[in-house]
Amino acid sequence: MSTPPVRRRTASHEVSAALLRAAETVLDRDGSDAVTIRAVALAAEVSPTSVYNRFQSKDGLIVALAMRTLAQLAEAIDVPVDLAPQERFRQSCRNYRDFALRHPARYALIFGSGSPLEDQSSEVADAGRAVFTILSGLIGAFTTVATERDLAESAQAVWSAIHGSVTIEQAGIGQTPDLGSTFEHVLDLLTDGLTA
Amino acid sequence: MSTPPVRRRTASHEVSAALLRAAETVLDRDGSDAVTIRAVALAAEVSPTSVYNRFQSKDGLIVALAMRTLAQLAEAIDVPVDLAPQERFRQSCRNYRDFALRHPARYALIFGSGSPLEDQSSEVADAGRAVFTILSGLIGAFTTVATERDLAESAQAVWSAIHGSVTIEQAGIGQTPDLGSTFEHVLDLLTDGLTA
């Protein structure tokens, strides 16, 4: 008597996950403007009603994709603790760059103009703050700062530098011949500045 | 007998300048996608043929606007030499931020995805390199670097940091309460790192 409801709930969860994967496929292939109820239904080979019932609107899809992308980014930059603090920070930044270059549409969705992060009271903003907290923690582990506020300023400055690096690289407008090597130069500059 | 041709050339130059100003108005108001021959003609109150004769296509308009914007940015960051080198660099970076925040559509046109700068052999890329050279010169004036290559790496790292700062601010996704003050923190970090 208890088994069927459990089974049904599991199935529903699996359908939602499959629809979200389909939405991500559309996002990666065609960009966020193309992520519509209809396009996701087509990609998932289900009816538009099935997508609508779970995500309600294009905005619902975008929020779910932003949450998924921020979780992926958090996982990518949360480097194992078996490295020295400064090298752990550097590896985390390299993983951030790799994530952005591998998934440009997902990256633009969360950090480009029109990002759902802009609404500071949303669940997406909470997920964004969680990623920022990982970065702050990595920086705090090898720097001495007077206050939490100073640590947040440093983390924002670091995020600006790595965000700028990857967006310039994505746009193909860098002025140096090897942007991978320039990224290491950015990390040198940041670690020198943070420990000066 | 010689006066009319001179007058006609001057008039033609003035018409081109007026059309470019109209194109900039469309860009600032509606973004680069909206900059079409037809929209510029409407804004300038001339026939589409007049715009077509001078700019040929939407791409021609975009290239002309990118050249104009890069010249404006170069002028904004080329701070008078009556400041100490490091303060001159910092003021230049502040002017860069002000320019980007005041003119977000122009800034996105030159440094966002799909920028005409991407074509490294274009006249736009030359104008982009000229801006980069101003930044390199400002940095070279207060740092000691072994080679021109190292200076370019430093300048690219600095550009990444300030580009990231202003694009995060434009997108409204910063994690600190006062991004003007955070920008000063970015400049502290950069100057500390560059002189470490």
GROMACS .gro file of N, CA and C in nm, chain A residues 99-180:
model
  246
   99PHE      N    1   3.575   2.595  -1.607
   99PHE     CA    2   3.429   2.583  -1.609
   99PHE      C    3   3.369   2.687  -1.704
  100ALA      N    4   3.416   2.811  -1.691
  100ALA     CA    5   3.361   2.920  -1.775
  100ALA      C    6   3.389   2.895  -1.923
  101LEU      N    7   3.510   2.847  -1.954
  101LEU     CA    8   3.546   2.826  -2.095
  101LEU      C    9   3.474   2.704  -2.154
  102ARG      N   10   3.450   2.603  -2.070
  102ARG     CA   11   3.381   2.483  -2.119
  102ARG      C   12   3.232   2.508  -2.136
  103HIS      N   13   3.175   2.597  -2.052
  103HIS     CA   14   3.029   2.617  -2.051
  103HIS      C   15   2.995   2.766  -2.063
  104PRO      N   16   3.030   2.828  -2.177
  104PRO     CA   17   3.010   2.973  -2.188
  104PRO      C   18   2.865   3.018  -2.172
  105ALA      N   19   2.770   2.941  -2.223
  105ALA     CA   20   2.629   2.984  -2.212
  105ALA      C   21   2.581   2.976  -2.067
  106ARG      N   22   2.622   2.870  -1.997
  106ARG     CA   23   2.583   2.860  -1.855
  106ARG      C   24   2.647   2.975  -1.777
  107TYR      N   25   2.773   3.003  -1.809
  107TYR     CA   26   2.844   3.109  -1.737
  107TYR      C   27   2.777   3.245  -1.761
  108ALA      N   28   2.742   3.272  -1.887
  108ALA     CA   29   2.675   3.399  -1.919
  108ALA      C   30   2.539   3.407  -1.850
  109LEU      N   31   2.471   3.293  -1.839
  109LEU     CA   32   2.340   3.290  -1.773
  109LEU      C   33   2.351   3.338  -1.628
  110ILE      N   34   2.453   3.291  -1.557
  110ILE     CA   35   2.461   3.327  -1.414
  110ILE      C   36   2.530   3.461  -1.391
  111PHE      N   37   2.626   3.498  -1.476
  111PHE     CA   38   2.705   3.618  -1.447
  111PHE      C   39   2.698   3.725  -1.556
  112GLY      N   40   2.621   3.704  -1.662
  112GLY     CA   41   2.607   3.804  -1.767
  112GLY      C   42   2.497   3.904  -1.733
  113SER      N   43   2.474   3.999  -1.824
  113SER     CA   44   2.368   4.096  -1.798
  113SER      C   45   2.233   4.025  -1.804
  114GLY      N   46   2.141   4.069  -1.719
  114GLY     CA   47   2.012   4.003  -1.709
  114GLY      C   48   2.013   3.878  -1.623
  115SER      N   49   2.123   3.856  -1.550
  115SER     CA   50   2.134   3.738  -1.463
  115SER      C   51   2.024   3.737  -1.356
  116PRO      N   52   1.966   3.618  -1.328
  116PRO     CA   53   1.868   3.611  -1.218
  116PRO      C   54   1.931   3.639  -1.081
  117LEU      N   55   2.065   3.640  -1.074
  117LEU     CA   56   2.135   3.678  -0.950
  117LEU      C   57   2.106   3.823  -0.910
  118GLU      N   58   2.065   3.903  -1.008
  118GLU     CA   59   2.045   4.044  -0.982
  118GLU      C   60   1.939   4.067  -0.873
  119ASP      N   61   1.841   3.977  -0.867
  119ASP     CA   62   1.737   3.986  -0.763
  119ASP      C   63   1.795   3.931  -0.632
  120GLN      N   64   1.841   4.024  -0.546
  120GLN     CA   65   1.917   3.986  -0.426
  120GLN      C   66   1.836   3.900  -0.329
  121SER      N   67   1.704   3.899  -0.343
  121SER     CA   68   1.623   3.824  -0.247
  121SER      C   69   1.585   3.685  -0.299
  122SER      N   70   1.634   3.650  -0.419
  122SER     CA   71   1.595   3.523  -0.479
  122SER      C   72   1.678   3.407  -0.425
  123GLU      N   73   1.630   3.285  -0.449
  123GLU     CA   74   1.707   3.166  -0.411
  123GLU      C   75   1.835   3.158  -0.495
  124VAL      N   76   1.832   3.213  -0.615
  124VAL     CA   77   1.951   3.215  -0.701
  124VAL      C   78   2.059   3.300  -0.634
  125ALA      N   79   2.020   3.415  -0.578
  125ALA     CA   80   2.117   3.501  -0.510
  125ALA      C   81   2.179   3.428  -0.391
  126ASP      N   82   2.099   3.349  -0.320
  126ASP     CA   83   2.153   3.268  -0.210
  126ASP      C   84   2.259   3.171  -0.261
  127ALA      N   85   2.229   3.107  -0.374
  127ALA     CA   86   2.324   3.012  -0.433
  127ALA      C   87   2.450   3.085  -0.479
  128GLY      N   88   2.434   3.207  -0.529
  128GLY     CA   89   2.550   3.289  -0.569
  128GLY      C   90   2.636   3.324  -0.448
  129ARG      N   91   2.570   3.360  -0.338
  129ARG     CA   92   2.644   3.392  -0.216
  129ARG      C   93   2.720   3.269  -0.165
  130ALA      N   94   2.664   3.150  -0.185
  130ALA     CA   95   2.733   3.027  -0.140
  130ALA      C   96   2.863   3.008  -0.219
  131VAL      N   97   2.860   3.036  -0.349
  131VAL     CA   98   2.983   3.026  -0.431
  131VAL      C   99   3.085   3.129  -0.382
  132PHE      N  100   3.038   3.251  -0.356
  132PHE     CA  101   3.126   3.358  -0.310
  132PHE      C  102   3.189   3.321  -0.175
  133THR      N  103   3.113   3.254  -0.090
  133THR     CA  104   3.164   3.214   0.041
  133THR      C  105   3.277   3.111   0.028
  134ILE      N  106   3.265   3.023  -0.071
  134ILE     CA  107   3.375   2.927  -0.095
  134ILE      C  108   3.502   3.004  -0.132
  135LEU      N  109   3.489   3.100  -0.223
  135LEU     CA  110   3.604   3.181  -0.266
  135LEU      C  111   3.663   3.259  -0.148
  136SER      N  112   3.577   3.321  -0.068
  136SER     CA  113   3.624   3.396   0.050
  136SER      C  114   3.702   3.305   0.143
  137GLY      N  115   3.651   3.185   0.165
  137GLY     CA  116   3.717   3.091   0.255
  137GLY      C  117   3.856   3.054   0.206
  138LEU      N  118   3.867   3.032   0.074
  138LEU     CA  119   3.997   2.997   0.015
  138LEU      C  120   4.097   3.111   0.033
  139ILE      N  121   4.051   3.234   0.018
  139ILE     CA  122   4.138   3.352   0.032
  139ILE      C  123   4.175   3.373   0.179
  140GLY      N  124   4.075   3.359   0.267
  140GLY     CA  125   4.099   3.377   0.410
  140GLY      C  126   4.203   3.281   0.465
  141ALA      N  127   4.218   3.166   0.399
  141ALA     CA  128   4.310   3.062   0.449
  141ALA      C  129   4.457   3.098   0.430
  142PHE      N  130   4.489   3.195   0.343
  142PHE     CA  131   4.631   3.230   0.326
  142PHE      C  132   4.657   3.380   0.338
  143THR      N  133   4.557   3.456   0.382
  143THR     CA  134   4.578   3.600   0.400
  143THR      C  135   4.536   3.638   0.542
  144THR      N  136   4.587   3.750   0.589
  144THR     CA  137   4.542   3.801   0.717
  144THR      C  138   4.463   3.929   0.690
  145VAL      N  139   4.336   3.925   0.725
  145VAL     CA  140   4.252   4.044   0.709
  145VAL      C  141   4.195   4.084   0.844
  146ALA      N  142   4.172   4.214   0.858
  146ALA     CA  143   4.128   4.267   0.988
  146ALA      C  144   3.984   4.228   1.019
  147THR      N  145   3.898   4.231   0.917
  147THR     CA  146   3.754   4.211   0.941
  147THR      C  147   3.694   4.125   0.830
  148GLU      N  148   3.574   4.075   0.857
  148GLU     CA  149   3.497   4.000   0.755
  148GLU      C  150   3.471   4.089   0.634
  149ARG      N  151   3.447   4.216   0.660
  149ARG     CA  152   3.422   4.312   0.553
  149ARG      C  153   3.542   4.321   0.460
  150ASP      N  154   3.663   4.327   0.518
  150ASP     CA  155   3.786   4.332   0.436
  150ASP      C  156   3.801   4.205   0.353
  151LEU      N  157   3.767   4.090   0.415
  151LEU     CA  158   3.777   3.964   0.342
  151LEU      C  159   3.681   3.964   0.223
  152ALA      N  160   3.560   4.014   0.245
  152ALA     CA  161   3.462   4.022   0.135
  152ALA      C  162   3.514   4.115   0.025
  153GLU      N  163   3.577   4.227   0.063
  153GLU     CA  164   3.634   4.318  -0.037
  153GLU      C  165   3.741   4.246  -0.119
  154SER      N  166   3.828   4.172  -0.051
  154SER     CA  167   3.933   4.099  -0.122
  154SER      C  168   3.873   3.993  -0.215
  155ALA      N  169   3.773   3.922  -0.164
  155ALA     CA  170   3.711   3.816  -0.246
  155ALA      C  171   3.642   3.877  -0.369
  156GLN      N  172   3.575   3.991  -0.349
  156GLN     CA  173   3.510   4.057  -0.463
  156GLN      C  174   3.614   4.102  -0.565
  157ALA      N  175   3.727   4.156  -0.516
  157ALA     CA  176   3.835   4.200  -0.606
  157ALA      C  177   3.890   4.081  -0.686
  158VAL      N  178   3.911   3.969  -0.618
  158VAL     CA  179   3.961   3.848  -0.686
  158VAL      C  180   3.859   3.800  -0.788
  159TRP      N  181   3.734   3.795  -0.749
  159TRP     CA  182   3.630   3.749  -0.841
  159TRP      C  183   3.626   3.840  -0.964
  160SER      N  184   3.636   3.972  -0.943
  160SER     CA  185   3.637   4.065  -1.056
  160SER      C  186   3.750   4.031  -1.153
  161ALA      N  187   3.868   4.004  -1.098
  161ALA     CA  188   3.984   3.978  -1.184
  161ALA      C  189   3.968   3.848  -1.263
  162ILE      N  190   3.917   3.744  -1.198
  162ILE     CA  191   3.905   3.618  -1.273
  162ILE      C  192   3.784   3.622  -1.367
  163HIS      N  193   3.678   3.691  -1.325
  163HIS     CA  194   3.562   3.708  -1.414
  163HIS      C  195   3.604   3.788  -1.539
  164GLY      N  196   3.679   3.896  -1.517
  164GLY     CA  197   3.725   3.975  -1.631
  164GLY      C  198   3.815   3.893  -1.723
  165SER      N  199   3.902   3.813  -1.664
  165SER     CA  200   3.993   3.729  -1.745
  165SER      C  201   3.915   3.635  -1.836
  166VAL      N  202   3.816   3.565  -1.778
  166VAL     CA  203   3.746   3.466  -1.859
  166VAL      C  204   3.651   3.530  -1.960
  167THR      N  205   3.592   3.644  -1.926
  167THR     CA  206   3.501   3.705  -2.023
  167THR      C  207   3.579   3.767  -2.140
  168ILE      N  208   3.697   3.822  -2.112
  168ILE     CA  209   3.782   3.872  -2.222
  168ILE      C  210   3.827   3.755  -2.310
  169GLU      N  211   3.860   3.644  -2.247
  169GLU     CA  212   3.901   3.525  -2.324
  169GLU      C  213   3.784   3.472  -2.407
  170GLN      N  214   3.665   3.466  -2.347
  170GLN     CA  215   3.547   3.418  -2.421
  170GLN      C  216   3.515   3.508  -2.540
  171ALA      N  217   3.532   3.639  -2.521
  171ALA     CA  218   3.500   3.733  -2.628
  171ALA      C  219   3.607   3.737  -2.737
  172GLY      N  220   3.722   3.672  -2.710
  172GLY     CA  221   3.828   3.667  -2.811
  172GLY      C  222   3.896   3.801  -2.833
  173ILE      N  223   3.905   3.882  -2.726
  173ILE     CA  224   3.959   4.017  -2.744
  173ILE      C  225   4.085   4.042  -2.658
  174GLY      N  226   4.145   3.935  -2.605
  174GLY     CA  227   4.266   3.951  -2.524
  174GLY      C  228   4.382   4.005  -2.607
  175GLN      N  229   4.476   4.072  -2.539
  175GLN     CA  230   4.587   4.139  -2.608
  175GLN      C  231   4.719   4.065  -2.590
  176THR      N  232   4.716   3.948  -2.528
  176THR     CA  233   4.839   3.869  -2.511
  176THR      C  234   4.823   3.738  -2.587
  177PRO      N  235   4.936   3.677  -2.630
  177PRO     CA  236   4.925   3.561  -2.720
  177PRO      C  237   4.873   3.434  -2.653
  178ASP      N  238   4.894   3.417  -2.523
  178ASP     CA  239   4.854   3.292  -2.457
  178ASP      C  240   4.778   3.327  -2.329
  179LEU      N  241   4.645   3.324  -2.338
  179LEU     CA  242   4.565   3.371  -2.224
  179LEU      C  243   4.566   3.273  -2.107
  180GLY      N  244   4.606   3.147  -2.133
  180GLY     CA  245   4.624   3.053  -2.022
  180GLY      C  246   4.742   3.097  -1.937
   0.00000   0.00000   0.00000
